[in-house]
Amino acid sequence: MVTQTDQQAERSLDELVGIAKQVSSAVQTVISGKAGAVRLALTVLLAEGHILIEDVPGVGKTQLAKALARSIDCSVRRVQFTPDLLPSDITGVNAYNQELREFEFKPGPIFANIVLGDEINRASPKTQSALLESMEERQVTVDGSTYQLEPPFMVIATQNPVEMEGTYPLPEAQRDRFMSRISIGYPDRVSELAMLDSHGGGSPLDELTPVAHASDIRALVAAVREVHVKESIRRYIIDLVNATRTAAELRLGASPRAALHLLRASRAHAALDGRDFVIPDDVQALAIPVLAHRLLPSAEAMVGRELPDQVLSSIIQRLALPSR
Amino acid sequence: MNRLAVTAAGAVLLASLSLSSVIASAGWIVTGAGAVAVVAIAGALTRRPRLPAAVAATFLVLIALVPLLTRPGWADRSVALVILVITALSATGARPLRGIAVLASYLSALLLYLNVTFAHSASLGLLIPTDSSMSALARLWEAAFAEFRYAPPIPDLQPVSLVTAAGIGGVAIAVDILAVRLRRPAVAGLPLLLLFSVPVASNLKVFGFPQMIIFAVSLTGYLALLSADGRERLRMWGRLVTFRHIQSADEPGSGPDTRELSASGRRIGLAAVCLAIVVPAILPTVRARDLFGAVPTGTGHGGSHSTGVSPLLRVQNLLEGKPQPVLSYTTTAKDPAEQYFQVYALNYDPRQNDWPPPTYSGTRAPDGPKLPWAVPGVLASTPATKVTTTITISSSDTGEAILPMPYAPVRLDIGGSGWLEMGGSLTVFDPAVTMPDLRYTVQSEEVSPPPADIPNYLGPPASISTAYGTYNGPDFGQLRHIAVEHTRGATTELQQARDLENWFQSGAFTYSLKPNLPATNWLLSFLTTDRRGFCSQFAQAFAILARTLGIPARVAIGYTAGTPGPGNTWRITTADAHAWPEVYFAGEGWLRFEPTPSGSRGQGTAEVPAYAGGGGSAGRQQGAAPGDSSTSSTGRLRGIRGRTLPNRDVHLPGGGQMTASTRHAGSKTGFALAVAIVLFLLIAWPAMTRLLTRRRRWLTASGDAGIAKAAWRELTDDLADYGLPCGPGETPRGVARRVAREARLGETATAALSRLAAAEERARYARLPEPGTGLKAAVLTVRRAVAASVPRRQRVRARLLPASTVLAARQLLQRGSEMPNWLDSPWPTVRRRLREATARRAG
């Protein structure tokens, strides 16, 4: 017995999987051999989160962001963060219009569907927090007037973990606002060879044409919200987050916001699999990308070179699955 | 002085309370406390800065060494000077020097204290020890060890006080060094244990409620020491600060999470308690106390102590232990193998229903040096052979200084003047002498008349027949009936005694060092049903049966003749320890009998004396032949002139050997059957449980979700059985992926597995479950495929010993072991309530 709403959900899910696959393959024409990173980026987009890409220079952080933005027919703005960048350079300013004799709001680069913040750690904390505020609230307030940001809205921030001199690394509170952190990593031999071939002549980014529209994405986001999460899965998420708080190897555990992010991302992950219900596999697959960047290892764990990633995977292994 | 040192001293003092059950009255506690205090003060002095500590140590050592320094001769003086110089040089801070100085100051302080307390009259100005005060202490010390020979509680005499104070002081030094100086309070438990073990090591068998209380109180000292050390350590580090999580007051459970740790601590405790209960229950120990009754303790006023250990029990201990040399001797006896060495003789005490150790009351010094003694009951006209035996006690024997001598000794050649004789019993001892390497010569009179010469018309004197000729213990009627039954037809007392001996020797009884006799009324059971025992039982049984017939009898303790060694020397080991009955014949005195079987199936070197039917050397050859007791006993019977007794013991009325062995065989079969059934159940139990679980699971499963759940449970159990158990965090599809890879499943099996995983997934997490049809078949498919992929051994194991049931049992055990954790649960609630209450009051 299948109800009307179920049929609708089924239809939109099928549609979603089709579109997502198109977007994914489009992005992969630019970034080859990184299906996991691309899928994660899509997951975060559908879960209405933001991504922090942390990796060494030249592995394709910006390329990934650009390809994702371009494969969806939506507005993309890129901000190169520098130490002298001001908050108003991001949010926009009220400028005096000589003709109309009044102040007119000139929107900044934040007013786009996808905002690419390159090397976010180079900007001053003041500017960083301006960006992060609008990320969280999905609105900008300038001189007392509030301007809503159009959905879909996703910030893709990149950060270079190696070159740290003269930068302002994001503090824990700010990192917590990103739904997920992605490390792209070096491509394998075959992919790197393929990249030399395809990127040798011109940029494949230029040849990329949009395969989905912003309205499609909005519909898909709505569909993701409908994905069913059983009580036991919610409890599992809470257990997982709690385990990071009591683990001896961690000095700082995951926040309640992290639990929320994990739930949303799991929904999107399930939806991308064509499922209308979340299973523990979704949670487990996303635990490290969603939680690891929020955790701080204890001094002993640091000495033992035990990264939060490893701690998390051992927690996942040990934590009993929710019974029904 | 710091808190830890005070706690350590307190712990020693409390631990020494456990000595109170060994030593009568309480004067020693004061001197012991003084020793502990002196040691604590000395310890505090050694922990002063380098220079003052060295000065104090030098001063102490100088005073303590005065006796050595003032002694003539350079050897002592130079040793003293070296110690003094080392102590003085410790001011330089060199480590080994300081160590010696510390030890020297502790010991000096203790010595000075003992000197002032016990030998101040001989000291210089009541304080400084002198040569004479030292020798006074030494005398006291030696005298104390003479006291310790007796059963506790020991009277609180000055010598005992000295040794106790010195012992407590020594333990206090060890504890102070370990706990305060080396900061190892846990190790300091070992010297404390020494104090606890004193009452245990003694033969004090009293352990009642007061002892329990004393033990508990004593133990608190040690616990306080441990906790004081813990606090001290924390204070050294300061407070533990974590910035990981600041807890607000209303949040439960502040502080680090130690639940896991305390849970495992409790588990260890539980296991220890279980072991402490189980191990003694399993170990096959004879409850000696029940067999022989409690050891009577002396009154504690000197003069009438009893020897410590129950003699019969001691014989058993000696026989059970590894043979140790006791003595060697040369003798002029005609047949040395018949010559037993008696240590002392026991009389039956109806009040205790036991044979208590001899009392030393009424001791007398021999009438002159090594004088001839009159042997009780022997007339001057009785023919006797004079035998001279020279005995050397081996150095390993540290037992009581009671001389083993051939009965009856009439002349003794031995050094020392303190030898005493025990109330006319011809038992000779000296409490002030230790046994090792004693050498003495005994002249004894071997009364060995031909059997017919023992008269029965002369009755024993009244004193002997009242003391030894009656039996007022339990089961008199039955015992007398048995005695009469087996001596029917005998006309003389000698004949009666021989008949009894023959009965015991006839093969109706089995020699065993591990008799399984009941604690009460063991004698009747030994004589009628059990019939297994060793010399103690045989000797007691013989003596009591003889007494029920009115024949005076006692039990002698000592050694058999041992084995001949090189030359003329005979050797006696602890394996020759023995108990035998002696019967009193007017005019002949006490004559020994031998009811205990000899040879390889009995007491190896036991010998039946000639007058009692023994065949001398020839008979011995026969009698010692293993397993040939009937022949030898017949031989003995023939030796009795004028009478040929039928070997009637084989046809004993009322169940002899045969009945016993048949019954034994019957119970054996039953036991074997029971063991087989239990074994079968044990072996079959896991497999049966597994089958039942499977059946129940499929029968109770209902609805699509229920069937999916049952199928998945069944599958995970199967996987566990075949050695592919699932982890706690493994998801259904994770399991499917791993199993397909590890078991290298085929396409059909992989599809079935995926189907099961998907069904379980949907049943658990989706809005609606999948239809459950075909899941049972899928489980079967997967089980077969997995079984085919594992080695044969694993397959058999999965059938016979399925891991899933074993795991379930283990979980059950785990839960059981976590039971003590329930103790924990009320605490947070109680603490929260308290906090709330205080907050309310403050608010």
PDB file of N, CA, C and O in Angstrom, chain B residues 774-793:
ATOM      1  N   GLY B 774      10.881 -15.640   2.062  1.00  0.00           N
ATOM      2  CA  GLY B 774      12.154 -16.122   1.509  1.00  0.00           C
ATOM      3  C   GLY B 774      13.363 -15.805   2.358  1.00  0.00           C
ATOM      4  O   GLY B 774      14.481 -16.166   2.001  1.00  0.00           O
ATOM      5  N   LEU B 775      13.145 -15.144   3.473  1.00  0.00           N
ATOM      6  CA  LEU B 775      14.307 -14.767   4.287  1.00  0.00           C
ATOM      7  C   LEU B 775      14.904 -15.998   4.962  1.00  0.00           C
ATOM      8  O   LEU B 775      16.123 -16.117   5.084  1.00  0.00           O
ATOM      9  N   LYS B 776      14.043 -16.933   5.372  1.00  0.00           N
ATOM     10  CA  LYS B 776      14.532 -18.129   6.032  1.00  0.00           C
ATOM     11  C   LYS B 776      15.419 -18.927   5.070  1.00  0.00           C
ATOM     12  O   LYS B 776      16.496 -19.416   5.451  1.00  0.00           O
ATOM     13  N   ALA B 777      14.953 -19.012   3.833  1.00  0.00           N
ATOM     14  CA  ALA B 777      15.739 -19.722   2.821  1.00  0.00           C
ATOM     15  C   ALA B 777      17.063 -18.996   2.589  1.00  0.00           C
ATOM     16  O   ALA B 777      18.116 -19.630   2.421  1.00  0.00           O
ATOM     17  N   ALA B 778      17.000 -17.669   2.623  1.00  0.00           N
ATOM     18  CA  ALA B 778      18.230 -16.890   2.392  1.00  0.00           C
ATOM     19  C   ALA B 778      19.243 -17.167   3.495  1.00  0.00           C
ATOM     20  O   ALA B 778      20.449 -17.322   3.238  1.00  0.00           O
ATOM     21  N   VAL B 779      18.742 -17.261   4.740  1.00  0.00           N
ATOM     22  CA  VAL B 779      19.644 -17.552   5.856  1.00  0.00           C
ATOM     23  C   VAL B 779      20.318 -18.902   5.640  1.00  0.00           C
ATOM     24  O   VAL B 779      21.531 -19.054   5.829  1.00  0.00           O
ATOM     25  N   LEU B 780      19.520 -19.872   5.215  1.00  0.00           N
ATOM     26  CA  LEU B 780      20.059 -21.219   4.978  1.00  0.00           C
ATOM     27  C   LEU B 780      21.131 -21.184   3.890  1.00  0.00           C
ATOM     28  O   LEU B 780      22.212 -21.796   4.031  1.00  0.00           O
ATOM     29  N   THR B 781      20.826 -20.456   2.813  1.00  0.00           N
ATOM     30  CA  THR B 781      21.786 -20.337   1.704  1.00  0.00           C
ATOM     31  C   THR B 781      23.115 -19.774   2.206  1.00  0.00           C
ATOM     32  O   THR B 781      24.190 -20.320   1.924  1.00  0.00           O
ATOM     33  N   VAL B 782      22.994 -18.699   2.970  1.00  0.00           N
ATOM     34  CA  VAL B 782      24.218 -18.035   3.440  1.00  0.00           C
ATOM     35  C   VAL B 782      24.964 -18.960   4.395  1.00  0.00           C
ATOM     36  O   VAL B 782      26.186 -19.106   4.303  1.00  0.00           O
ATOM     37  N   ARG B 783      24.218 -19.648   5.287  1.00  0.00           N
ATOM     38  CA  ARG B 783      24.886 -20.506   6.256  1.00  0.00           C
ATOM     39  C   ARG B 783      25.671 -21.603   5.541  1.00  0.00           C
ATOM     40  O   ARG B 783      26.810 -21.881   5.868  1.00  0.00           O
ATOM     41  N   ARG B 784      25.034 -22.191   4.516  1.00  0.00           N
ATOM     42  CA  ARG B 784      25.711 -23.267   3.786  1.00  0.00           C
ATOM     43  C   ARG B 784      26.959 -22.742   3.089  1.00  0.00           C
ATOM     44  O   ARG B 784      28.015 -23.387   3.114  1.00  0.00           O
ATOM     45  N   ALA B 785      26.794 -21.592   2.472  1.00  0.00           N
ATOM     46  CA  ALA B 785      27.936 -21.040   1.719  1.00  0.00           C
ATOM     47  C   ALA B 785      29.091 -20.712   2.672  1.00  0.00           C
ATOM     48  O   ALA B 785      30.262 -21.020   2.384  1.00  0.00           O
ATOM     49  N   VAL B 786      28.746 -20.127   3.835  1.00  0.00           N
ATOM     50  CA  VAL B 786      29.801 -19.771   4.795  1.00  0.00           C
ATOM     51  C   VAL B 786      30.453 -21.041   5.343  1.00  0.00           C
ATOM     52  O   VAL B 786      31.681 -21.139   5.464  1.00  0.00           O
ATOM     53  N   ALA B 787      29.617 -22.061   5.639  1.00  0.00           N
ATOM     54  CA  ALA B 787      30.147 -23.317   6.170  1.00  0.00           C
ATOM     55  C   ALA B 787      31.109 -23.947   5.164  1.00  0.00           C
ATOM     56  O   ALA B 787      32.136 -24.510   5.550  1.00  0.00           O
ATOM     57  N   ALA B 788      30.755 -23.848   3.886  1.00  0.00           N
ATOM     58  CA  ALA B 788      31.619 -24.454   2.871  1.00  0.00           C
ATOM     59  C   ALA B 788      32.951 -23.723   2.767  1.00  0.00           C
ATOM     60  O   ALA B 788      33.958 -24.312   2.350  1.00  0.00           O
ATOM     61  N   SER B 789      32.953 -22.449   3.156  1.00  0.00           N
ATOM     62  CA  SER B 789      34.173 -21.658   2.949  1.00  0.00           C
ATOM     63  C   SER B 789      35.181 -21.814   4.096  1.00  0.00           C
ATOM     64  O   SER B 789      36.341 -21.475   3.930  1.00  0.00           O
ATOM     65  N   VAL B 790      34.721 -22.332   5.263  1.00  0.00           N
ATOM     66  CA  VAL B 790      35.655 -22.408   6.402  1.00  0.00           C
ATOM     67  C   VAL B 790      36.273 -23.798   6.472  1.00  0.00           C
ATOM     68  O   VAL B 790      35.714 -24.755   5.926  1.00  0.00           O
ATOM     69  N   PRO B 791      37.416 -23.921   7.170  1.00  0.00           N
ATOM     70  CA  PRO B 791      38.027 -25.240   7.302  1.00  0.00           C
ATOM     71  C   PRO B 791      37.145 -26.205   8.091  1.00  0.00           C
ATOM     72  O   PRO B 791      36.267 -25.766   8.856  1.00  0.00           O
ATOM     73  N   ARG B 792      37.404 -27.489   7.905  1.00  0.00           N
ATOM     74  CA  ARG B 792      36.575 -28.521   8.520  1.00  0.00           C
ATOM     75  C   ARG B 792      36.494 -28.380  10.027  1.00  0.00           C
ATOM     76  O   ARG B 792      35.459 -28.529  10.641  1.00  0.00           O
ATOM     77  N   ARG B 793      37.652 -28.074  10.614  1.00  0.00           N
ATOM     78  CA  ARG B 793      37.715 -27.985  12.063  1.00  0.00           C
ATOM     79  C   ARG B 793      36.726 -26.940  12.578  1.00  0.00           C
ATOM     80  O   ARG B 793      36.019 -27.137  13.551  1.00  0.00           O
TER      81      ARG B 793
END
